[in-house]
Amino acid sequence: MEWEAAALVLSARPFGEGSAIVHLFTEEHGRCAGLARGGASRRQASLWQPGNLALVHWRARLADQLGQVTGELVHPAAVTILDAPLSLAMLSSVLAVADATLPEREAYPALFLDTVRLVALIAARADDPPMALLVAWELALLGEIGFGLDLGACAVTGSTSDLRFVSPKTGRAVSEDAAGVWRDRLLRLPAFLRDPDAPSGPEDWRDGLDLTAHFLSREALGQRHVGLPAARLRLRERIGAMISA
Amino acid sequence: MVALGGSDIERLIAMLSRLPGLGPRSARRAALYLLREPQTRLAPLSRAMDSAARSVRTCSTCGTLDTTDPCTICADPERDRGLVCVVETVGDLWALERAGIHRGVYQVLGGTLSALAGMGPDDLNTAPLFARIKAGGVREVILALAATVEGATTAHWLQERLAPTGVAVSRVGHGVPMGGALDVLDDGTLAAALTARRPA
């Protein structure tokens, strides 16, 4: 069995002396792993850097085997932002969350395209990192893997205006009026998630990251008793530090 | 497996085959080479390994491997203690020492921040670095970490923690290696070189 496809490198870890086990995200084959012979060597190490888009050839005798991968670099995203701390933290977070939450070998074509687009934007906009888009991507990921939030109308009144909170239990929006005395127990819904054109700043990003972190932890990762990836926690920490500064 | 003349020989081959660069076949060749002249080849090697196992330790100051603590570099009065070069592994330190261009001291982190490798901030050997800075005399910290996502993430993390100390922090350059013709460089290195370009 073999296939060739454009793939986003999610992670790569050394295996043996010079090889690497790489996790890839493709449009047709979803998240899949493969052994890259010589993948940790001087010649290939830059190819399998997380965030890179590569044209990958995957081959195995049987479909359920790990498989061997070879690749050719299409777009080196990571290397362009090595000196931009926030962009690098965002890239690491996106890849770690995708790697940790997506089931293996299940196709999510729309999410793949969104992810490639987001990674390209992160790499291109180091001076204006697309944080709001990252939060929106995490919401889209939750929806794709079956834990979508209902942010269209208030869970209490049915109103579609003035939605400011999200119920941590149901994942449904709650309006300002309906929040009442429970507002401190609800998650904040940042304006940019209601209106994509709304301006956003570090405090909105923090609210958005806390919102998605709650559902990623509980729904996507909690079932497997694993926590949020370290890269995602560091991104949240970085935004918190931006607010305190 | 075919018996190769006794369990000691098989164990020697098995141990050698675990070394980097050696597989079972090359381990057999190495074992045979050593055993042909045991007194001049095997016994000195065995003594050297035994001696290294007993005497080599980790330097409590910089984290490198040496037979003394503090290590030869940390104890060298000619070294500039105000200039600390932070590297990921002892192998990186040896590479810089081979080049002979760094006349300061080192700090070996023992890894980079990596969820896959199970390395978090607490696993990095940074405490002696901050202790040295607190004790005074450190002017500059050079971050000589790999040009990878994990290396850069660690560098940013460390840079932020060093900022309140007031010590100057610099990073090694990334890009075209000496003698590297552009047409044979990989795309990642070329992209790094172009991204890190500077006025001529």
Short mmCIF file of C-alpha atoms in Angstrom, two decimals:
data_model
loop_
_atom_site.label_atom_id
_atom_site.label_comp_id
_atom_site.label_asym_id
_atom_site.label_seq_id
_atom_site.Cartn_x
_atom_site.Cartn_y
_atom_site.Cartn_z
CA MET A 1 0.00 0.00 0.00
CA GLU A 2 1.31 3.47 -0.77
CA TRP A 3 0.21 7.01 -1.33
CA GLU A 4 1.63 10.42 -2.09
CA ALA A 5 0.17 13.59 -0.65
CA ALA A 6 0.89 17.06 0.66
CA ALA A 7 1.40 16.74 4.40
CA LEU A 8 1.90 19.05 7.33
CA VAL A 9 4.60 17.79 9.70
CA LEU A 10 3.05 17.73 13.18
CA SER A 11 5.96 16.24 15.08
CA ALA A 12 9.12 14.22 14.66
CA ARG A 13 11.02 12.25 17.24
CA PRO A 14 14.36 10.52 16.82
CA PHE A 15 14.25 6.78 16.33
CA GLY A 16 17.39 4.68 16.44
CA GLU A 17 20.59 6.33 15.35
CA GLY A 18 19.55 8.48 12.43
CA SER A 19 15.89 7.85 11.73
CA ALA A 20 12.77 9.60 12.95
CA ILE A 21 9.15 8.73 13.54
CA VAL A 22 7.13 11.55 12.06
CA HIS A 23 3.49 12.43 12.56
CA LEU A 24 1.86 13.98 9.54
CA PHE A 25 -1.49 15.57 8.77
CA THR A 26 -2.83 15.07 5.26
CA GLU A 27 -6.06 15.96 3.53
CA GLU A 28 -7.05 12.47 2.46
CA HIS A 29 -5.43 10.28 5.10
CA GLY A 30 -5.80 12.48 8.17
CA ARG A 31 -3.19 12.22 10.89
CA CYS A 32 -0.78 9.40 10.24
CA ALA A 33 2.66 8.29 11.33
CA GLY A 34 5.62 6.94 9.42
CA LEU A 35 9.24 6.03 9.80
CA ALA A 36 11.56 8.42 7.98
CA ARG A 37 14.82 6.55 7.44
CA GLY A 38 17.65 9.01 8.01
CA GLY A 39 15.04 11.54 9.14
CA ALA A 40 17.20 12.75 12.02
CA SER A 41 20.30 13.01 9.85
CA ARG A 42 21.93 16.31 8.95
CA ARG A 43 20.56 16.05 5.43
CA GLN A 44 16.93 15.43 6.34
CA ALA A 45 16.45 17.02 9.76
CA SER A 46 15.33 20.33 8.32
CA LEU A 47 12.69 18.60 6.16
CA TRP A 48 10.92 17.03 9.14
CA GLN A 49 10.72 20.20 11.23
CA PRO A 50 7.25 20.62 12.73
CA GLY A 51 5.16 23.05 10.69
CA ASN A 52 6.78 22.28 7.36
CA LEU A 53 4.56 21.42 4.43
CA ALA A 54 6.05 18.55 2.45
CA LEU A 55 5.14 16.32 -0.45
CA VAL A 56 5.24 12.95 1.26
CA HIS A 57 5.43 9.44 -0.10
CA TRP A 58 4.13 6.83 2.38
CA ARG A 59 4.67 3.14 1.77
CA ALA A 60 3.96 -0.05 3.73
CA ARG A 61 3.43 -3.71 2.92
CA LEU A 62 0.18 -3.79 4.90
CA ALA A 63 -2.19 -0.90 5.58
CA ASP A 64 -1.99 -1.27 9.37
CA GLN A 65 1.80 -1.06 9.51
CA LEU A 66 3.66 2.05 10.58
CA GLY A 67 4.96 2.60 7.06
CA GLN A 68 8.01 4.38 5.73
CA VAL A 69 7.94 7.96 4.54
CA THR A 70 10.12 10.01 2.26
CA GLY A 71 9.44 13.60 1.44
CA GLU A 72 10.30 16.76 -0.36
CA LEU A 73 9.95 20.18 1.21
CA VAL A 74 7.19 22.37 -0.23
CA HIS A 75 7.07 25.23 2.28
CA PRO A 76 9.35 25.64 5.32
CA ALA A 77 7.07 27.39 7.80
CA ALA A 78 9.05 26.88 10.99
CA VAL A 79 12.35 28.31 9.87
CA THR A 80 10.87 31.69 8.99
CA ILE A 81 9.65 32.35 12.53
CA LEU A 82 12.42 30.92 14.71
CA ASP A 83 13.14 34.45 15.96
CA ALA A 84 9.50 35.37 16.64
CA PRO A 85 8.57 33.99 20.09
CA LEU A 86 4.79 34.45 19.88
CA SER A 87 4.52 33.08 16.34
CA LEU A 88 6.69 30.12 17.28
CA ALA A 89 4.55 29.47 20.36
CA MET A 90 1.41 29.64 18.21
CA LEU A 91 2.82 27.27 15.61
CA SER A 92 3.95 24.79 18.27
CA SER A 93 0.54 24.98 19.93
CA VAL A 94 -1.43 24.38 16.73
CA LEU A 95 0.68 21.38 15.81
CA ALA A 96 0.69 19.91 19.32
CA VAL A 97 -3.09 20.28 19.68
CA ALA A 98 -3.71 18.68 16.28
CA ASP A 99 -1.28 15.87 17.09
CA ALA A 100 -2.85 15.25 20.49
CA THR A 101 -6.51 15.43 19.57
CA LEU A 102 -6.99 14.11 16.05
CA PRO A 103 -7.69 10.39 15.75
CA GLU A 104 -5.22 8.51 13.58
CA ARG A 105 -6.00 7.88 9.91
CA GLU A 106 -9.35 9.66 9.85
CA ALA A 107 -9.67 12.29 7.16
CA TYR A 108 -10.64 15.85 8.04
CA PRO A 109 -10.19 17.61 4.69
CA ALA A 110 -11.71 20.94 5.74
CA LEU A 111 -9.68 21.04 8.93
CA PHE A 112 -6.52 20.12 7.01
CA LEU A 113 -7.00 23.07 4.68
CA ASP A 114 -7.78 25.37 7.63
CA THR A 115 -4.65 24.17 9.41
CA VAL A 116 -2.39 24.68 6.40
CA ARG A 117 -3.86 28.15 5.90
CA LEU A 118 -3.39 29.02 9.58
CA VAL A 119 0.21 27.76 9.64
CA ALA A 120 0.99 29.78 6.50
CA LEU A 121 -0.55 32.88 8.09
CA ILE A 122 1.41 32.38 11.31
CA ALA A 123 4.61 32.10 9.27
CA ALA A 124 3.78 35.11 7.11
CA ARG A 125 2.51 37.45 9.82
CA ALA A 126 5.21 37.32 12.48
CA ASP A 127 4.67 41.03 13.18
CA ASP A 128 0.90 40.62 13.55
CA PRO A 129 0.26 37.03 14.72
CA PRO A 130 -3.28 35.78 13.88
CA MET A 131 -4.23 34.82 17.45
CA ALA A 132 -7.97 35.24 16.86
CA LEU A 133 -7.76 32.83 13.93
CA LEU A 134 -5.92 30.32 16.12
CA VAL A 135 -8.76 30.34 18.65
CA ALA A 136 -11.30 30.02 15.84
CA TRP A 137 -9.27 27.09 14.47
CA GLU A 138 -9.42 25.34 17.86
CA LEU A 139 -13.20 25.81 17.86
CA ALA A 140 -13.37 24.37 14.35
CA LEU A 141 -11.22 21.42 15.45
CA LEU A 142 -13.58 20.74 18.35
CA GLY A 143 -16.49 20.79 15.92
CA GLU A 144 -14.75 18.47 13.46
CA ILE A 145 -14.00 15.82 16.07
CA GLY A 146 -17.56 15.90 17.41
CA PHE A 147 -17.47 18.37 20.28
CA GLY A 148 -18.72 21.51 18.56
CA LEU A 149 -19.97 24.43 20.63
CA ASP A 150 -23.32 26.09 19.95
CA LEU A 151 -22.58 29.79 19.90
CA GLY A 152 -25.50 30.84 17.71
CA ALA A 153 -28.12 31.60 20.35
CA CYS A 154 -28.54 31.95 24.10
CA ALA A 155 -29.19 28.59 25.77
CA VAL A 156 -31.57 30.25 28.27
CA THR A 157 -33.52 32.88 26.33
CA GLY A 158 -32.90 31.88 22.71
CA SER A 159 -31.71 35.40 22.01
CA THR A 160 -29.07 35.83 19.34
CA SER A 161 -27.79 39.17 20.59
CA ASP A 162 -25.47 40.17 23.40
CA LEU A 163 -23.98 36.71 23.73
CA ARG A 164 -21.14 37.10 26.23
CA PHE A 165 -20.66 33.75 27.91
CA VAL A 166 -20.54 30.00 27.28
CA SER A 167 -21.81 27.32 29.62
CA PRO A 168 -18.88 25.09 30.64
CA LYS A 169 -21.30 22.17 30.92
CA THR A 170 -23.24 22.34 27.67
CA GLY A 171 -20.97 24.40 25.45
CA ARG A 172 -23.88 26.68 24.54
CA ALA A 173 -23.79 30.46 24.46
CA VAL A 174 -25.39 32.50 27.23
CA SER A 175 -26.41 36.13 26.86
CA GLU A 176 -25.43 38.94 29.21
CA ASP A 177 -28.97 39.17 30.69
CA ALA A 178 -29.38 35.43 31.19
CA ALA A 179 -26.00 35.00 32.86
CA GLY A 180 -27.27 36.62 36.06
CA VAL A 181 -25.64 35.38 39.23
CA TRP A 182 -23.90 32.53 37.37
CA ARG A 183 -21.68 34.81 35.32
CA ASP A 184 -18.61 34.01 37.42
CA ARG A 185 -19.08 30.32 36.72
CA LEU A 186 -19.45 30.77 32.97
CA LEU A 187 -16.68 30.95 30.38
CA ARG A 188 -16.23 34.27 28.61
CA LEU A 189 -17.10 34.40 24.93
CA PRO A 190 -14.77 36.90 23.23
CA ALA A 191 -16.25 39.28 20.68
CA PHE A 192 -14.10 38.00 17.80
CA LEU A 193 -15.80 34.60 18.02
CA ARG A 194 -19.20 36.26 17.53
CA ASP A 195 -18.01 38.64 14.86
CA PRO A 196 -14.85 37.65 12.96
CA ASP A 197 -14.27 41.29 12.00
CA ALA A 198 -14.27 42.50 15.60
CA PRO A 199 -10.88 43.79 16.81
CA SER A 200 -9.18 41.70 19.44
CA GLY A 201 -6.39 42.06 21.96
CA PRO A 202 -4.53 39.91 24.49
CA GLU A 203 -7.44 39.81 26.94
CA ASP A 204 -9.84 38.56 24.24
CA TRP A 205 -7.25 35.98 23.15
CA ARG A 206 -6.91 34.83 26.76
CA ASP A 207 -10.70 34.41 27.05
CA GLY A 208 -10.78 32.52 23.77
CA LEU A 209 -7.90 30.25 24.74
CA ASP A 210 -9.51 29.53 28.13
CA LEU A 211 -12.79 28.71 26.41
CA THR A 212 -11.30 26.22 23.97
CA ALA A 213 -8.87 24.84 26.57
CA HIS A 214 -11.82 23.88 28.77
CA PHE A 215 -13.48 21.81 26.05
CA LEU A 216 -10.24 20.44 24.61
CA SER A 217 -9.26 19.25 28.09
CA ARG A 218 -12.64 17.83 28.99
CA GLU A 219 -13.88 16.39 25.72
CA ALA A 220 -11.00 15.79 23.35
CA LEU A 221 -8.24 14.89 25.78
CA GLY A 222 -10.05 14.11 29.05
CA GLN A 223 -11.42 10.85 27.72
CA ARG A 224 -7.85 9.64 27.30
CA HIS A 225 -6.79 11.09 30.67
CA VAL A 226 -4.16 13.34 29.15
CA GLY A 227 -3.76 17.05 29.74
CA LEU A 228 -3.36 19.90 27.31
CA PRO A 229 -0.06 19.72 25.40
CA ALA A 230 2.83 21.62 27.00
CA ALA A 231 3.11 23.86 23.92
CA ARG A 232 -0.55 24.92 24.34
CA LEU A 233 -0.02 25.67 28.03
CA ARG A 234 3.06 27.76 27.19
CA LEU A 235 1.07 29.78 24.64
CA ARG A 236 -1.58 30.57 27.26
CA GLU A 237 1.17 31.48 29.71
CA ARG A 238 2.71 33.80 27.11
CA ILE A 239 -0.61 35.59 26.52
CA GLY A 240 -1.07 35.90 30.29
CA ALA A 241 2.39 37.49 30.52
CA MET A 242 1.47 39.93 27.72
CA ILE A 243 -1.57 41.05 29.74
CA SER A 244 0.43 41.46 32.95
CA ALA A 245 3.23 43.40 31.22
CA MET B 1 21.48 -17.47 16.86
CA VAL B 2 24.60 -19.46 16.05
CA ALA B 3 26.88 -19.95 19.07
CA LEU B 4 30.09 -17.95 18.61
CA GLY B 5 32.50 -19.68 20.94
CA GLY B 6 31.05 -19.13 24.38
CA SER B 7 28.74 -16.84 26.30
CA ASP B 8 31.44 -14.24 27.09
CA ILE B 9 32.10 -13.64 23.41
CA GLU B 10 28.40 -13.47 22.66
CA ARG B 11 27.92 -11.00 25.49
CA LEU B 12 30.81 -8.87 24.20
CA ILE B 13 29.28 -8.84 20.72
CA ALA B 14 25.86 -8.03 22.15
CA MET B 15 27.28 -5.11 24.16
CA LEU B 16 29.28 -3.78 21.20
CA SER B 17 26.26 -4.00 18.90
CA ARG B 18 24.41 -1.54 21.15
CA LEU B 19 26.98 1.19 20.47
CA PRO B 20 26.10 3.97 18.01
CA GLY B 21 27.15 3.13 14.47
CA LEU B 22 27.54 -0.58 15.16
CA GLY B 23 25.13 -3.35 14.27
CA PRO B 24 25.47 -7.09 14.98
CA ARG B 25 27.70 -7.66 11.94
CA SER B 26 30.13 -4.81 12.66
CA ALA B 27 30.06 -5.71 16.38
CA ARG B 28 31.25 -9.22 15.46
CA ARG B 29 34.09 -7.74 13.41
CA ALA B 30 35.08 -5.43 16.27
CA ALA B 31 34.95 -8.27 18.80
CA LEU B 32 37.07 -10.47 16.57
CA TYR B 33 39.59 -7.65 16.12
CA LEU B 34 39.85 -7.18 19.89
CA LEU B 35 40.06 -10.88 20.66
CA ARG B 36 42.80 -11.62 18.15
CA GLU B 37 45.29 -9.76 20.34
CA PRO B 38 43.62 -9.53 23.73
CA GLN B 39 46.67 -8.28 25.63
CA THR B 40 47.36 -5.35 23.32
CA ARG B 41 43.80 -4.51 22.22
CA LEU B 42 41.14 -5.86 24.53
CA ALA B 43 42.83 -5.45 27.93
CA PRO B 44 43.82 -1.75 27.46
CA LEU B 45 40.32 -0.97 26.17
CA SER B 46 38.79 -2.75 29.11
CA ARG B 47 41.02 -0.87 31.55
CA ALA B 48 40.24 2.47 29.89
CA MET B 49 36.51 1.82 30.05
CA ASP B 50 36.68 0.67 33.63
CA SER B 51 38.70 3.72 34.59
CA ALA B 52 36.28 6.06 32.77
CA ALA B 53 33.28 4.42 34.44
CA ARG B 54 34.85 5.01 37.85
CA SER B 55 36.22 8.53 37.35
CA VAL B 56 33.94 10.39 34.91
CA ARG B 57 31.29 12.53 36.56
CA THR B 58 29.02 15.44 35.72
CA CYS B 59 30.40 18.88 36.49
CA SER B 60 28.18 20.46 39.14
CA THR B 61 28.81 23.91 37.64
CA CYS B 62 28.28 23.52 33.90
CA GLY B 63 26.92 19.98 33.50
CA THR B 64 29.61 18.60 31.20
CA LEU B 65 31.38 15.27 31.66
CA ASP B 66 34.89 15.24 33.10
CA THR B 67 37.01 13.35 35.57
CA THR B 68 37.09 16.31 37.94
CA ASP B 69 34.39 18.44 39.52
CA PRO B 70 34.52 21.33 38.70
CA CYS B 71 35.53 20.30 35.21
CA THR B 72 38.74 21.32 33.44
CA ILE B 73 36.98 24.18 31.64
CA CYS B 74 35.31 25.60 34.75
CA ALA B 75 38.56 25.31 36.71
CA ASP B 76 40.68 26.94 33.99
CA PRO B 77 41.74 30.42 35.24
CA GLU B 78 42.33 31.55 31.64
CA ARG B 79 38.65 31.16 30.79
CA ASP B 80 36.39 34.22 30.68
CA ARG B 81 33.76 33.52 33.33
CA GLY B 82 31.74 36.52 32.25
CA LEU B 83 30.86 34.81 28.97
CA VAL B 84 28.61 31.75 29.31
CA CYS B 85 27.67 29.70 26.26
CA VAL B 86 24.50 27.66 26.70
CA VAL B 87 24.42 24.38 24.74
CA GLU B 88 22.01 21.49 24.57
CA THR B 89 24.35 18.53 25.01
CA VAL B 90 27.91 17.65 25.96
CA GLY B 91 28.43 16.80 22.26
CA ASP B 92 27.63 20.42 21.36
CA LEU B 93 30.16 21.63 23.94
CA TRP B 94 32.80 19.33 22.48
CA ALA B 95 32.02 20.68 18.99
CA LEU B 96 32.58 24.27 20.15
CA GLU B 97 35.76 23.27 21.96
CA ARG B 98 37.05 21.57 18.79
CA ALA B 99 36.52 24.84 16.95
CA GLY B 100 38.46 26.62 19.71
CA ILE B 101 36.66 29.94 19.24
CA HIS B 102 34.80 30.24 22.54
CA ARG B 103 37.08 31.29 25.38
CA GLY B 104 34.34 31.58 27.97
CA VAL B 105 32.61 28.87 30.00
CA TYR B 106 29.57 26.72 29.27
CA GLN B 107 26.20 25.60 30.54
CA VAL B 108 24.92 22.25 29.31
CA LEU B 109 21.11 22.12 29.45
CA GLY B 110 20.82 18.38 28.91
CA GLY B 111 18.05 18.76 26.32
CA THR B 112 15.49 21.18 24.93
CA LEU B 113 11.85 21.76 25.75
CA SER B 114 10.08 18.87 24.09
CA ALA B 115 6.77 17.25 24.91
CA LEU B 116 7.72 14.18 22.84
CA ALA B 117 10.96 13.68 24.75
CA GLY B 118 9.24 14.44 28.05
CA MET B 119 11.44 17.48 28.70
CA GLY B 120 9.81 20.34 30.56
CA PRO B 121 11.33 23.52 32.05
CA ASP B 122 12.11 21.69 35.30
CA ASP B 123 14.15 19.08 33.45
CA LEU B 124 16.56 21.61 31.97
CA ASN B 125 19.82 22.12 33.85
CA THR B 126 19.40 25.88 34.26
CA ALA B 127 19.68 26.30 38.03
CA PRO B 128 23.53 26.49 38.05
CA LEU B 129 23.37 29.17 35.32
CA PHE B 130 21.07 31.39 37.38
CA ALA B 131 23.20 30.73 40.47
CA ARG B 132 26.28 31.91 38.55
CA ILE B 133 24.46 35.03 37.36
CA LYS B 134 23.22 35.74 40.88
CA ALA B 135 26.76 35.36 42.22
CA GLY B 136 27.81 38.11 39.78
CA GLY B 137 30.41 38.44 37.06
CA VAL B 138 28.40 37.10 34.12
CA ARG B 139 28.27 39.74 31.35
CA GLU B 140 26.77 37.80 28.47
CA VAL B 141 24.93 34.55 27.87
CA ILE B 142 25.25 33.08 24.36
CA LEU B 143 22.40 30.76 23.41
CA ALA B 144 23.98 28.18 21.10
CA LEU B 145 20.94 25.97 20.62
CA ALA B 146 19.82 24.08 17.55
CA ALA B 147 17.97 25.88 14.73
CA THR B 148 14.89 23.73 15.27
CA VAL B 149 11.43 24.47 16.61
CA GLU B 150 12.38 22.90 19.95
CA GLY B 151 15.76 24.65 20.09
CA ALA B 152 14.24 28.04 19.27
CA THR B 153 11.39 27.52 21.77
CA THR B 154 13.93 26.73 24.48
CA ALA B 155 16.02 29.76 23.50
CA HIS B 156 12.98 32.07 23.76
CA TRP B 157 11.99 30.51 27.08
CA LEU B 158 15.47 30.98 28.50
CA GLN B 159 15.79 34.48 27.05
CA GLU B 160 12.62 35.55 28.87
CA ARG B 161 13.87 34.15 32.17
CA LEU B 162 17.24 35.84 31.71
CA ALA B 163 15.73 39.24 30.88
CA PRO B 164 15.09 40.30 34.52
CA THR B 165 18.73 39.53 35.44
CA GLY B 166 19.99 42.32 33.17
CA VAL B 167 22.63 40.08 31.59
CA ALA B 168 23.15 40.54 27.83
CA VAL B 169 21.75 37.60 25.84
CA SER B 170 22.83 36.72 22.30
CA ARG B 171 22.13 33.84 19.94
CA VAL B 172 24.31 32.08 17.40
CA GLY B 173 23.59 32.90 13.76
CA HIS B 174 21.79 30.51 11.43
CA GLY B 175 22.35 30.06 7.74
CA VAL B 176 24.89 29.15 5.07
CA PRO B 177 27.77 27.05 6.44
CA MET B 178 31.41 27.72 5.55
CA GLY B 179 32.15 26.23 2.15
CA GLY B 180 28.46 25.67 1.50
CA ALA B 181 27.50 26.26 -2.12
CA LEU B 182 23.92 27.52 -2.33
CA ASP B 183 22.78 24.96 -4.88
CA VAL B 184 23.53 22.01 -2.56
CA LEU B 185 21.97 23.46 0.58
CA ASP B 186 18.63 22.15 1.79
CA ASP B 187 15.59 24.42 1.51
CA GLY B 188 15.31 24.96 5.26
CA THR B 189 18.88 26.23 5.60
CA LEU B 190 18.45 28.51 2.60
CA ALA B 191 15.23 29.92 4.07
CA ALA B 192 16.97 30.47 7.44
CA ALA B 193 19.89 32.20 5.73
CA LEU B 194 17.60 34.53 3.80
CA THR B 195 15.43 35.25 6.85
CA ALA B 196 18.52 36.07 8.96
CA ARG B 197 20.21 38.21 6.29
CA ARG B 198 21.97 41.37 7.43
CA PRO B 199 23.22 44.56 5.78
CA ALA B 200 26.42 43.93 3.81
#
